[in-house]
């Protein structure tokens, strides 16, 4: 009895073994017992989070001597950098081995995709466990109050989209979208880590900006291609809970609406952030221009008073006006 209970928590449930030309093939579907597996890996994620924090991030923090606000963002980016790296490599491996990238039509053909391979189901369970563990980590990491709403937003968005892809049997499309999102976010968090080590590292943010826009366009294109056109032409139309078929007009429209609203909101936030950086850059350029135009006037005045050496004019105290640094995300 104890062994069966342990397996319920550790190993994915609802396996089905069928015979095919390849021999015996084991596939999985979902059910309420998945909650036990998610709970187990929820605690595993908390342990791994603490290990990364103590043995990697805290050691780097001691050397950098960051302020409290930067320290919080550094820890956040450090944790997410590790997670996005592992998840993007893992999801890419699944996409290659399952053949989804070589045959894009398989993303919507033969829907519903209710029978999952082990690696696909395990990937989704661990993803849900990770994003659920991020909620209590807001308390454990003593995140500042002003940072909590922002982090809650993206945690809830990941939970919503990942669970929707899993429960609606859109797991193949979900895998591609998660891969694109994780690669883009990995670039952002690497850029932010580099910025905290040296504030002159700004170019990485420009690379991330290009990948961010590409990811938004690719996500919308893929969703309309797979859900808007692919599933709309499928023969399996209608709601069938036993078969796991959710291919109805209402559900398709709801899925497209949620994805479009999310991508539009992300683009709006991105544009606002880029405009703010552009205004700060223009302000910095104006300050520099103003300083260079004023400097010769000051030198001519001092020349009349005899403040020069060997024919070279001297700036006051040898100092140049300091310019304001661009803000980081």
PDB file of C-alpha atoms in Angstrom:
ATOM      1  CA  UNK A   1       0.000   0.000   0.000  1.00  0.00           C
ATOM      2  CA  UNK A   2       2.861   2.373   0.851  1.00  0.00           C
ATOM      3  CA  UNK A   3       4.587   1.622  -2.476  1.00  0.00           C
ATOM      4  CA  UNK A   4       1.394   2.301  -4.424  1.00  0.00           C
ATOM      5  CA  UNK A   5       0.910   5.594  -2.616  1.00  0.00           C
ATOM      6  CA  UNK A   6       4.513   6.613  -3.337  1.00  0.00           C
ATOM      7  CA  UNK A   7       4.129   5.765  -7.033  1.00  0.00           C
ATOM      8  CA  UNK A   8       0.956   7.892  -7.131  1.00  0.00           C
ATOM      9  CA  UNK A   9       3.040  10.927  -6.157  1.00  0.00           C
ATOM     10  CA  UNK A  10       6.231  10.224  -8.114  1.00  0.00           C
ATOM     11  CA  UNK A  11       5.095   8.649 -11.380  1.00  0.00           C
ATOM     12  CA  UNK A  12       2.499  10.045 -13.840  1.00  0.00           C
ATOM     13  CA  UNK A  13      -0.798   8.165 -13.673  1.00  0.00           C
ATOM     14  CA  UNK A  14      -3.455   6.978 -16.174  1.00  0.00           C
ATOM     15  CA  UNK A  15      -1.165   4.960 -18.426  1.00  0.00           C
ATOM     16  CA  UNK A  16      -2.562   2.857 -21.288  1.00  0.00           C
ATOM     17  CA  UNK A  17      -0.541   0.172 -23.091  1.00  0.00           C
ATOM     18  CA  UNK A  18      -1.476  -0.603 -26.691  1.00  0.00           C
ATOM     19  CA  UNK A  19       0.007  -2.820 -29.378  1.00  0.00           C
ATOM     20  CA  UNK A  20       1.299  -1.304 -32.598  1.00  0.00           C
ATOM     21  CA  UNK A  21       3.808  -2.069 -35.360  1.00  0.00           C
ATOM     22  CA  UNK A  22       6.538  -0.767 -33.046  1.00  0.00           C
ATOM     23  CA  UNK A  23       5.461  -3.186 -30.296  1.00  0.00           C
ATOM     24  CA  UNK A  24       3.934  -2.161 -26.983  1.00  0.00           C
ATOM     25  CA  UNK A  25       3.379   1.573 -26.707  1.00  0.00           C
ATOM     26  CA  UNK A  26       2.481   3.244 -23.395  1.00  0.00           C
ATOM     27  CA  UNK A  27       0.557   6.504 -23.484  1.00  0.00           C
ATOM     28  CA  UNK A  28      -1.065   8.632 -20.779  1.00  0.00           C
ATOM     29  CA  UNK A  29      -4.144  10.793 -20.320  1.00  0.00           C
ATOM     30  CA  UNK A  30      -4.976  13.171 -17.481  1.00  0.00           C
ATOM     31  CA  UNK A  31      -7.177  12.937 -14.383  1.00  0.00           C
ATOM     32  CA  UNK A  32      -7.546  14.124 -10.808  1.00  0.00           C
ATOM     33  CA  UNK A  33      -4.628  11.924  -9.621  1.00  0.00           C
ATOM     34  CA  UNK A  34      -2.292  14.280 -11.468  1.00  0.00           C
ATOM     35  CA  UNK A  35      -2.787  16.686  -8.555  1.00  0.00           C
ATOM     36  CA  UNK A  36      -0.791  14.317  -6.313  1.00  0.00           C
ATOM     37  CA  UNK A  37       2.088  14.172  -8.817  1.00  0.00           C
ATOM     38  CA  UNK A  38       2.059  17.963  -9.204  1.00  0.00           C
ATOM     39  CA  UNK A  39       2.126  18.338  -5.414  1.00  0.00           C
ATOM     40  CA  UNK A  40       5.206  16.102  -5.137  1.00  0.00           C
ATOM     41  CA  UNK A  41       7.148  18.037  -7.779  1.00  0.00           C
ATOM     42  CA  UNK A  42       5.893  21.267  -6.220  1.00  0.00           C
ATOM     43  CA  UNK A  43       8.010  20.460  -3.132  1.00  0.00           C
ATOM     44  CA  UNK A  44      10.908  19.297  -5.336  1.00  0.00           C
ATOM     45  CA  UNK A  45      10.830  22.694  -7.089  1.00  0.00           C
ATOM     46  CA  UNK A  46      10.989  24.499  -3.727  1.00  0.00           C
ATOM     47  CA  UNK A  47      14.055  22.443  -2.742  1.00  0.00           C
ATOM     48  CA  UNK A  48      15.807  23.075  -6.078  1.00  0.00           C
ATOM     49  CA  UNK A  49      14.962  26.778  -5.801  1.00  0.00           C
ATOM     50  CA  UNK A  50      16.685  26.930  -2.408  1.00  0.00           C
ATOM     51  CA  UNK A  51      19.745  25.048  -3.731  1.00  0.00           C
ATOM     52  CA  UNK A  52      20.205  27.442  -6.678  1.00  0.00           C
ATOM     53  CA  UNK A  53      19.730  30.428  -4.351  1.00  0.00           C
ATOM     54  CA  UNK A  54      22.185  29.330  -1.677  1.00  0.00           C
ATOM     55  CA  UNK A  55      24.966  27.747  -3.727  1.00  0.00           C
ATOM     56  CA  UNK A  56      24.912  30.013  -6.785  1.00  0.00           C
ATOM     57  CA  UNK A  57      23.040  33.320  -6.520  1.00  0.00           C
ATOM     58  CA  UNK A  58      23.934  34.232  -2.928  1.00  0.00           C
ATOM     59  CA  UNK A  59      27.655  33.760  -3.653  1.00  0.00           C
ATOM     60  CA  UNK A  60      27.452  36.080  -6.684  1.00  0.00           C
ATOM     61  CA  UNK A  61      25.415  38.629  -4.688  1.00  0.00           C
ATOM     62  CA  UNK A  62      28.148  38.913  -2.044  1.00  0.00           C
ATOM     63  CA  UNK A  63      30.640  39.924  -4.720  1.00  0.00           C
ATOM     64  CA  UNK A  64      28.405  42.405  -6.546  1.00  0.00           C
ATOM     65  CA  UNK A  65      27.152  44.310  -3.445  1.00  0.00           C
ATOM     66  CA  UNK A  66      23.823  45.215  -5.058  1.00  0.00           C
ATOM     67  CA  UNK A  67      21.111  47.393  -3.536  1.00  0.00           C
ATOM     68  CA  UNK A  68      17.954  45.749  -2.146  1.00  0.00           C
ATOM     69  CA  UNK A  69      15.842  46.460  -5.231  1.00  0.00           C
ATOM     70  CA  UNK A  70      18.545  45.235  -7.613  1.00  0.00           C
ATOM     71  CA  UNK A  71      19.226  42.251  -5.391  1.00  0.00           C
ATOM     72  CA  UNK A  72      15.574  41.148  -5.664  1.00  0.00           C
ATOM     73  CA  UNK A  73      15.613  41.461  -9.459  1.00  0.00           C
ATOM     74  CA  UNK A  74      18.957  39.677  -9.676  1.00  0.00           C
ATOM     75  CA  UNK A  75      17.624  36.714  -7.690  1.00  0.00           C
ATOM     76  CA  UNK A  76      14.453  36.624  -9.787  1.00  0.00           C
ATOM     77  CA  UNK A  77      16.378  36.651 -13.066  1.00  0.00           C
ATOM     78  CA  UNK A  78      18.896  34.110 -11.783  1.00  0.00           C
ATOM     79  CA  UNK A  79      16.183  31.617 -10.831  1.00  0.00           C
ATOM     80  CA  UNK A  80      14.188  32.146 -14.038  1.00  0.00           C
ATOM     81  CA  UNK A  81      17.346  31.966 -16.148  1.00  0.00           C
ATOM     82  CA  UNK A  82      18.039  28.440 -14.884  1.00  0.00           C
ATOM     83  CA  UNK A  83      14.390  27.397 -15.313  1.00  0.00           C
ATOM     84  CA  UNK A  84      13.995  28.866 -18.818  1.00  0.00           C
ATOM     85  CA  UNK A  85      17.255  27.302 -19.967  1.00  0.00           C
ATOM     86  CA  UNK A  86      16.253  23.815 -18.771  1.00  0.00           C
ATOM     87  CA  UNK A  87      12.666  24.145 -20.051  1.00  0.00           C
ATOM     88  CA  UNK A  88      13.622  25.486 -23.489  1.00  0.00           C
ATOM     89  CA  UNK A  89      16.163  22.697 -24.066  1.00  0.00           C
ATOM     90  CA  UNK A  90      13.708  20.080 -22.762  1.00  0.00           C
ATOM     91  CA  UNK A  91      10.774  21.333 -24.871  1.00  0.00           C
ATOM     92  CA  UNK A  92      12.993  21.540 -27.987  1.00  0.00           C
ATOM     93  CA  UNK A  93      14.105  17.942 -27.406  1.00  0.00           C
ATOM     94  CA  UNK A  94      10.467  16.810 -27.177  1.00  0.00           C
ATOM     95  CA  UNK A  95       9.510  18.725 -30.336  1.00  0.00           C
ATOM     96  CA  UNK A  96      12.359  17.046 -32.247  1.00  0.00           C
ATOM     97  CA  UNK A  97      11.817  13.500 -30.944  1.00  0.00           C
ATOM     98  CA  UNK A  98       8.022  13.647 -31.373  1.00  0.00           C
ATOM     99  CA  UNK A  99       8.395  15.043 -34.897  1.00  0.00           C
ATOM    100  CA  UNK A 100       6.228  18.127 -34.359  1.00  0.00           C
ATOM    101  CA  UNK A 101       8.736  20.557 -35.921  1.00  0.00           C
ATOM    102  CA  UNK A 102       9.260  18.466 -39.070  1.00  0.00           C
ATOM    103  CA  UNK A 103       5.504  17.968 -39.541  1.00  0.00           C
ATOM    104  CA  UNK A 104       3.729  21.177 -38.434  1.00  0.00           C
ATOM    105  CA  UNK A 105       0.325  19.841 -39.523  1.00  0.00           C
ATOM    106  CA  UNK A 106       0.584  17.248 -36.733  1.00  0.00           C
ATOM    107  CA  UNK A 107      -0.061  20.110 -34.282  1.00  0.00           C
ATOM    108  CA  UNK A 108      -3.774  20.039 -35.179  1.00  0.00           C
ATOM    109  CA  UNK A 109      -4.338  16.861 -37.199  1.00  0.00           C
ATOM    110  CA  UNK A 110      -5.976  13.849 -35.495  1.00  0.00           C
ATOM    111  CA  UNK A 111      -7.278  16.029 -32.670  1.00  0.00           C
ATOM    112  CA  UNK A 112      -8.003  15.344 -29.780  1.00  0.00           C
ATOM    113  CA  UNK A 113      -4.461  14.538 -28.675  1.00  0.00           C
ATOM    114  CA  UNK A 114      -5.634  12.984 -25.434  1.00  0.00           C
ATOM    115  CA  UNK A 115      -3.037  10.170 -25.372  1.00  0.00           C
ATOM    116  CA  UNK A 116       0.344  11.593 -24.416  1.00  0.00           C
ATOM    117  CA  UNK A 117       3.811  10.113 -24.423  1.00  0.00           C
ATOM    118  CA  UNK A 118       5.509   9.938 -21.030  1.00  0.00           C
ATOM    119  CA  UNK A 119       7.911  12.810 -21.707  1.00  0.00           C
ATOM    120  CA  UNK A 120       5.090  15.115 -22.858  1.00  0.00           C
ATOM    121  CA  UNK A 121       2.900  14.464 -19.815  1.00  0.00           C
ATOM    122  CA  UNK A 122       5.826  14.689 -17.399  1.00  0.00           C
ATOM    123  CA  UNK A 123       6.886  17.987 -18.973  1.00  0.00           C
ATOM    124  CA  UNK A 124       3.454  19.533 -18.388  1.00  0.00           C
ATOM    125  CA  UNK A 125       3.196  18.246 -14.800  1.00  0.00           C
ATOM    126  CA  UNK A 126       6.588  19.686 -13.864  1.00  0.00           C
ATOM    127  CA  UNK A 127       5.746  23.005 -15.564  1.00  0.00           C
ATOM    128  CA  UNK A 128       2.559  23.339 -13.512  1.00  0.00           C
ATOM    129  CA  UNK A 129       4.448  22.347 -10.361  1.00  0.00           C
ATOM    130  CA  UNK A 130       7.119  24.991 -10.976  1.00  0.00           C
ATOM    131  CA  UNK A 131       4.695  27.870 -11.525  1.00  0.00           C
ATOM    132  CA  UNK A 132       2.634  26.834  -8.513  1.00  0.00           C
ATOM    133  CA  UNK A 133       5.771  26.766  -6.360  1.00  0.00           C
ATOM    134  CA  UNK A 134       6.529  30.351  -7.479  1.00  0.00           C
ATOM    135  CA  UNK A 135       3.538  31.593  -5.458  1.00  0.00           C
ATOM    136  CA  UNK A 136       4.828  30.672  -1.940  1.00  0.00           C
ATOM    137  CA  UNK A 137       8.334  31.691  -3.061  1.00  0.00           C
ATOM    138  CA  UNK A 138       7.112  35.282  -3.104  1.00  0.00           C
ATOM    139  CA  UNK A 139       6.856  34.947   0.695  1.00  0.00           C
ATOM    140  CA  UNK A 140       9.968  32.811   1.219  1.00  0.00           C
ATOM    141  CA  UNK A 141      12.160  35.174  -0.828  1.00  0.00           C
ATOM    142  CA  UNK A 142      10.708  38.228   0.994  1.00  0.00           C
ATOM    143  CA  UNK A 143       9.877  39.949  -2.288  1.00  0.00           C
ATOM    144  CA  UNK A 144       9.194  43.676  -1.920  1.00  0.00           C
ATOM    145  CA  UNK A 145       5.509  44.657  -1.888  1.00  0.00           C
ATOM    146  CA  UNK A 146       5.778  46.811  -5.006  1.00  0.00           C
ATOM    147  CA  UNK A 147       7.287  43.856  -6.925  1.00  0.00           C
ATOM    148  CA  UNK A 148       4.589  41.315  -5.959  1.00  0.00           C
ATOM    149  CA  UNK A 149       1.823  42.464  -8.403  1.00  0.00           C
ATOM    150  CA  UNK A 150       4.198  42.287 -11.393  1.00  0.00           C
ATOM    151  CA  UNK A 151       5.421  38.807 -10.494  1.00  0.00           C
ATOM    152  CA  UNK A 152       1.898  37.588  -9.738  1.00  0.00           C
ATOM    153  CA  UNK A 153       0.814  38.692 -13.218  1.00  0.00           C
ATOM    154  CA  UNK A 154       3.255  36.546 -15.157  1.00  0.00           C
ATOM    155  CA  UNK A 155       2.978  33.577 -12.749  1.00  0.00           C
ATOM    156  CA  UNK A 156      -0.812  33.488 -13.185  1.00  0.00           C
ATOM    157  CA  UNK A 157      -0.501  33.900 -16.965  1.00  0.00           C
ATOM    158  CA  UNK A 158       1.867  30.930 -17.184  1.00  0.00           C
ATOM    159  CA  UNK A 159      -0.453  28.826 -15.004  1.00  0.00           C
ATOM    160  CA  UNK A 160      -3.499  29.787 -17.076  1.00  0.00           C
ATOM    161  CA  UNK A 161      -1.984  29.064 -20.486  1.00  0.00           C
ATOM    162  CA  UNK A 162      -0.109  25.903 -19.485  1.00  0.00           C
ATOM    163  CA  UNK A 163      -3.105  24.331 -17.709  1.00  0.00           C
ATOM    164  CA  UNK A 164      -5.435  25.318 -20.606  1.00  0.00           C
ATOM    165  CA  UNK A 165      -3.138  23.648 -23.161  1.00  0.00           C
ATOM    166  CA  UNK A 166      -2.957  20.524 -20.971  1.00  0.00           C
ATOM    167  CA  UNK A 167      -6.656  20.218 -20.099  1.00  0.00           C
ATOM    168  CA  UNK A 168      -7.998  21.127 -23.563  1.00  0.00           C
ATOM    169  CA  UNK A 169      -5.627  18.610 -25.214  1.00  0.00           C
ATOM    170  CA  UNK A 170      -3.835  21.377 -27.103  1.00  0.00           C
ATOM    171  CA  UNK A 171      -0.558  20.064 -25.723  1.00  0.00           C
ATOM    172  CA  UNK A 172       1.268  19.977 -29.077  1.00  0.00           C
ATOM    173  CA  UNK A 173       0.587  23.623 -29.882  1.00  0.00           C
ATOM    174  CA  UNK A 174       1.316  24.464 -26.240  1.00  0.00           C
ATOM    175  CA  UNK A 175       4.757  22.862 -26.461  1.00  0.00           C
ATOM    176  CA  UNK A 176       5.759  25.034 -29.424  1.00  0.00           C
ATOM    177  CA  UNK A 177       4.428  28.199 -27.785  1.00  0.00           C
ATOM    178  CA  UNK A 178       6.178  27.457 -24.481  1.00  0.00           C
ATOM    179  CA  UNK A 179       9.445  26.809 -26.328  1.00  0.00           C
ATOM    180  CA  UNK A 180       9.221  30.168 -28.130  1.00  0.00           C
ATOM    181  CA  UNK A 181       8.289  31.995 -24.938  1.00  0.00           C
ATOM    182  CA  UNK A 182      11.034  30.402 -22.854  1.00  0.00           C
ATOM    183  CA  UNK A 183      13.766  31.175 -25.415  1.00  0.00           C
ATOM    184  CA  UNK A 184      12.645  34.819 -25.545  1.00  0.00           C
ATOM    185  CA  UNK A 185      12.471  35.124 -21.746  1.00  0.00           C
ATOM    186  CA  UNK A 186      15.861  33.434 -21.392  1.00  0.00           C
ATOM    187  CA  UNK A 187      17.379  36.218 -23.511  1.00  0.00           C
ATOM    188  CA  UNK A 188      15.749  38.872 -21.332  1.00  0.00           C
ATOM    189  CA  UNK A 189      16.974  37.440 -18.029  1.00  0.00           C
ATOM    190  CA  UNK A 190      20.510  36.917 -19.373  1.00  0.00           C
ATOM    191  CA  UNK A 191      20.491  40.577 -20.475  1.00  0.00           C
ATOM    192  CA  UNK A 192      19.337  41.696 -17.033  1.00  0.00           C
ATOM    193  CA  UNK A 193      21.989  39.615 -15.248  1.00  0.00           C
ATOM    194  CA  UNK A 194      24.696  41.112 -17.476  1.00  0.00           C
ATOM    195  CA  UNK A 195      23.339  44.600 -16.790  1.00  0.00           C
ATOM    196  CA  UNK A 196      23.604  44.077 -13.024  1.00  0.00           C
ATOM    197  CA  UNK A 197      27.222  42.925 -13.332  1.00  0.00           C
ATOM    198  CA  UNK A 198      28.101  45.889 -15.579  1.00  0.00           C
ATOM    199  CA  UNK A 199      25.628  48.698 -16.313  1.00  0.00           C
ATOM    200  CA  UNK A 200      27.291  49.412 -19.673  1.00  0.00           C
ATOM    201  CA  UNK A 201      25.863  46.154 -21.055  1.00  0.00           C
ATOM    202  CA  UNK A 202      22.807  47.467 -22.904  1.00  0.00           C
ATOM    203  CA  UNK A 203      23.135  45.786 -26.316  1.00  0.00           C
ATOM    204  CA  UNK A 204      21.737  42.474 -25.082  1.00  0.00           C
ATOM    205  CA  UNK A 205      18.421  44.229 -24.409  1.00  0.00           C
ATOM    206  CA  UNK A 206      18.258  45.212 -28.091  1.00  0.00           C
ATOM    207  CA  UNK A 207      18.647  41.550 -29.123  1.00  0.00           C
ATOM    208  CA  UNK A 208      15.950  40.575 -26.656  1.00  0.00           C
ATOM    209  CA  UNK A 209      13.629  43.295 -28.021  1.00  0.00           C
ATOM    210  CA  UNK A 210      13.878  41.805 -31.532  1.00  0.00           C
ATOM    211  CA  UNK A 211      13.214  38.278 -30.230  1.00  0.00           C
ATOM    212  CA  UNK A 212      10.290  39.549 -28.131  1.00  0.00           C
ATOM    213  CA  UNK A 213       8.473  41.039 -31.129  1.00  0.00           C
ATOM    214  CA  UNK A 214       9.207  37.925 -33.222  1.00  0.00           C
ATOM    215  CA  UNK A 215       7.818  35.678 -30.465  1.00  0.00           C
ATOM    216  CA  UNK A 216       4.576  37.692 -30.266  1.00  0.00           C
ATOM    217  CA  UNK A 217       4.071  37.501 -34.038  1.00  0.00           C
ATOM    218  CA  UNK A 218       4.963  33.798 -34.200  1.00  0.00           C
ATOM    219  CA  UNK A 219       2.584  33.007 -31.321  1.00  0.00           C
ATOM    220  CA  UNK A 220      -0.371  34.767 -32.957  1.00  0.00           C
ATOM    221  CA  UNK A 221       0.380  33.244 -36.373  1.00  0.00           C
ATOM    222  CA  UNK A 222       0.642  29.717 -34.990  1.00  0.00           C
ATOM    223  CA  UNK A 223      -2.546  30.028 -32.916  1.00  0.00           C
ATOM    224  CA  UNK A 224      -4.615  31.242 -35.866  1.00  0.00           C
ATOM    225  CA  UNK A 225      -3.107  28.571 -38.110  1.00  0.00           C
ATOM    226  CA  UNK A 226      -3.635  25.677 -35.664  1.00  0.00           C
ATOM    227  CA  UNK A 227      -6.816  26.677 -33.803  1.00  0.00           C
ATOM    228  CA  UNK A 228      -8.459  29.153 -36.161  1.00  0.00           C
ATOM    229  CA  UNK A 229      -7.988  27.151 -39.380  1.00  0.00           C
ATOM    230  CA  UNK A 230      -6.642  23.678 -38.579  1.00  0.00           C
ATOM    231  CA  UNK A 231      -9.175  22.659 -35.911  1.00  0.00           C
ATOM    232  CA  UNK A 232     -12.015  24.496 -37.705  1.00  0.00           C
ATOM    233  CA  UNK A 233     -11.568  22.140 -40.693  1.00  0.00           C
ATOM    234  CA  UNK A 234     -11.267  19.013 -38.527  1.00  0.00           C
ATOM    235  CA  UNK A 235     -13.927  16.325 -38.825  1.00  0.00           C
ATOM    236  CA  UNK A 236     -14.159  15.932 -35.037  1.00  0.00           C
ATOM    237  CA  UNK A 237     -16.447  18.849 -34.246  1.00  0.00           C
ATOM    238  CA  UNK A 238     -18.426  18.983 -31.019  1.00  0.00           C
ATOM    239  CA  UNK A 239     -17.921  18.621 -27.276  1.00  0.00           C
ATOM    240  CA  UNK A 240     -17.072  15.112 -26.063  1.00  0.00           C
ATOM    241  CA  UNK A 241     -15.649  14.990 -22.527  1.00  0.00           C
ATOM    242  CA  UNK A 242     -14.986  11.217 -22.583  1.00  0.00           C
ATOM    243  CA  UNK A 243     -12.907  11.482 -25.747  1.00  0.00           C
ATOM    244  CA  UNK A 244     -11.334  14.745 -24.585  1.00  0.00           C
ATOM    245  CA  UNK A 245     -12.660  16.623 -27.601  1.00  0.00           C
ATOM    246  CA  UNK A 246     -13.163  20.352 -27.012  1.00  0.00           C
ATOM    247  CA  UNK A 247     -13.285  21.341 -30.666  1.00  0.00           C
ATOM    248  CA  UNK A 248     -16.305  23.658 -30.655  1.00  0.00           C
ATOM    249  CA  UNK A 249     -16.667  27.135 -32.121  1.00  0.00           C
ATOM    250  CA  UNK A 250     -17.181  28.685 -28.681  1.00  0.00           C
ATOM    251  CA  UNK A 251     -14.076  27.095 -27.143  1.00  0.00           C
ATOM    252  CA  UNK A 252     -11.922  27.887 -30.189  1.00  0.00           C
ATOM    253  CA  UNK A 253     -13.012  31.532 -30.089  1.00  0.00           C
ATOM    254  CA  UNK A 254     -12.396  31.717 -26.317  1.00  0.00           C
ATOM    255  CA  UNK A 255      -8.882  30.287 -26.713  1.00  0.00           C
ATOM    256  CA  UNK A 256      -8.014  32.691 -29.538  1.00  0.00           C
ATOM    257  CA  UNK A 257      -9.453  35.626 -27.599  1.00  0.00           C
ATOM    258  CA  UNK A 258      -7.405  34.858 -24.465  1.00  0.00           C
ATOM    259  CA  UNK A 259      -4.192  34.421 -26.474  1.00  0.00           C
ATOM    260  CA  UNK A 260      -4.778  37.600 -28.524  1.00  0.00           C
ATOM    261  CA  UNK A 261      -5.541  39.668 -25.419  1.00  0.00           C
ATOM    262  CA  UNK A 262      -2.448  38.353 -23.640  1.00  0.00           C
ATOM    263  CA  UNK A 263      -0.133  39.015 -26.594  1.00  0.00           C
ATOM    264  CA  UNK A 264      -1.624  42.495 -27.117  1.00  0.00           C
ATOM    265  CA  UNK A 265      -1.149  43.337 -23.437  1.00  0.00           C
ATOM    266  CA  UNK A 266       2.472  42.150 -23.535  1.00  0.00           C
ATOM    267  CA  UNK A 267       3.147  44.221 -26.661  1.00  0.00           C
ATOM    268  CA  UNK A 268       1.551  47.293 -25.071  1.00  0.00           C
ATOM    269  CA  UNK A 269       3.765  46.960 -21.973  1.00  0.00           C
ATOM    270  CA  UNK A 270       6.805  46.402 -24.202  1.00  0.00           C
ATOM    271  CA  UNK A 271       6.104  49.518 -26.309  1.00  0.00           C
ATOM    272  CA  UNK A 272       5.592  51.649 -23.184  1.00  0.00           C
ATOM    273  CA  UNK A 273       8.904  50.439 -21.771  1.00  0.00           C
ATOM    274  CA  UNK A 274      10.783  51.115 -25.041  1.00  0.00           C
ATOM    275  CA  UNK A 275       9.275  54.611 -25.335  1.00  0.00           C
ATOM    276  CA  UNK A 276      10.357  55.382 -21.772  1.00  0.00           C
ATOM    277  CA  UNK A 277      13.915  54.250 -22.545  1.00  0.00           C
ATOM    278  CA  UNK A 278      13.911  56.319 -25.762  1.00  0.00           C
ATOM    279  CA  UNK A 279      12.796  59.449 -23.882  1.00  0.00           C
ATOM    280  CA  UNK A 280      15.539  58.917 -21.285  1.00  0.00           C
ATOM    281  CA  UNK A 281      18.088  58.453 -24.065  1.00  0.00           C
ATOM    282  CA  UNK A 282      16.951  61.686 -25.751  1.00  0.00           C
ATOM    283  CA  UNK A 283      17.179  63.501 -22.419  1.00  0.00           C
ATOM    284  CA  UNK A 284      20.706  62.187 -21.901  1.00  0.00           C
ATOM    285  CA  UNK A 285      21.717  63.344 -25.410  1.00  0.00           C
ATOM    286  CA  UNK A 286      20.237  66.801 -24.734  1.00  0.00           C
ATOM    287  CA  UNK A 287      22.201  67.099 -21.473  1.00  0.00           C
ATOM    288  CA  UNK A 288      25.431  66.172 -23.255  1.00  0.00           C
ATOM    289  CA  UNK A 289      24.782  68.637 -26.085  1.00  0.00           C
ATOM    290  CA  UNK A 290      24.010  71.412 -23.606  1.00  0.00           C
ATOM    291  CA  UNK A 291      27.218  70.662 -21.679  1.00  0.00           C
ATOM    292  CA  UNK A 292      29.398  70.785 -24.818  1.00  0.00           C
ATOM    293  CA  UNK A 293      27.928  74.107 -25.980  1.00  0.00           C
ATOM    294  CA  UNK A 294      28.411  75.767 -22.581  1.00  0.00           C
ATOM    295  CA  UNK A 295      31.991  74.579 -22.080  1.00  0.00           C
ATOM    296  CA  UNK A 296      33.794  76.897 -24.611  1.00  0.00           C
ATOM    297  CA  UNK A 297      32.031  79.988 -23.184  1.00  0.00           C
ATOM    298  CA  UNK A 298      33.244  79.124 -19.710  1.00  0.00           C
ATOM    299  CA  UNK A 299      36.788  78.588 -20.978  1.00  0.00           C
ATOM    300  CA  UNK A 300      36.925  81.939 -22.808  1.00  0.00           C
ATOM    301  CA  UNK A 301      35.883  83.763 -19.646  1.00  0.00           C
ATOM    302  CA  UNK A 302      38.515  81.995 -17.600  1.00  0.00           C
ATOM    303  CA  UNK A 303      41.112  82.763 -20.277  1.00  0.00           C
ATOM    304  CA  UNK A 304      40.559  86.496 -19.740  1.00  0.00           C
ATOM    305  CA  UNK A 305      41.344  85.919 -16.089  1.00  0.00           C
ATOM    306  CA  UNK A 306      44.521  84.080 -16.957  1.00  0.00           C
ATOM    307  CA  UNK A 307      43.386  80.538 -16.163  1.00  0.00           C
ATOM    308  CA  UNK A 308      45.435  78.710 -18.765  1.00  0.00           C
ATOM    309  CA  UNK A 309      48.668  76.774 -18.946  1.00  0.00           C
ATOM    310  CA  UNK A 310      50.945  76.454 -21.985  1.00  0.00           C
ATOM    311  CA  UNK A 311      48.178  77.746 -24.271  1.00  0.00           C
ATOM    312  CA  UNK A 312      45.691  75.008 -23.168  1.00  0.00           C
ATOM    313  CA  UNK A 313      42.434  76.071 -21.548  1.00  0.00           C
ATOM    314  CA  UNK A 314      41.504  74.282 -18.310  1.00  0.00           C
ATOM    315  CA  UNK A 315      37.992  73.045 -17.425  1.00  0.00           C
ATOM    316  CA  UNK A 316      36.776  73.919 -13.942  1.00  0.00           C
ATOM    317  CA  UNK A 317      38.164  71.387 -11.409  1.00  0.00           C
ATOM    318  CA  UNK A 318      38.894  69.065 -14.348  1.00  0.00           C
ATOM    319  CA  UNK A 319      35.391  67.661 -14.082  1.00  0.00           C
ATOM    320  CA  UNK A 320      32.816  66.921 -16.752  1.00  0.00           C
ATOM    321  CA  UNK A 321      29.043  66.941 -16.136  1.00  0.00           C
ATOM    322  CA  UNK A 322      27.683  63.551 -15.141  1.00  0.00           C
ATOM    323  CA  UNK A 323      24.935  62.076 -17.264  1.00  0.00           C
ATOM    324  CA  UNK A 324      21.957  60.077 -16.131  1.00  0.00           C
ATOM    325  CA  UNK A 325      22.084  56.332 -16.725  1.00  0.00           C
ATOM    326  CA  UNK A 326      19.335  54.545 -18.588  1.00  0.00           C
ATOM    327  CA  UNK A 327      16.933  52.586 -16.441  1.00  0.00           C
ATOM    328  CA  UNK A 328      16.946  48.805 -16.609  1.00  0.00           C
ATOM    329  CA  UNK A 329      13.788  46.665 -16.733  1.00  0.00           C
TER     330      UNK A 329
END
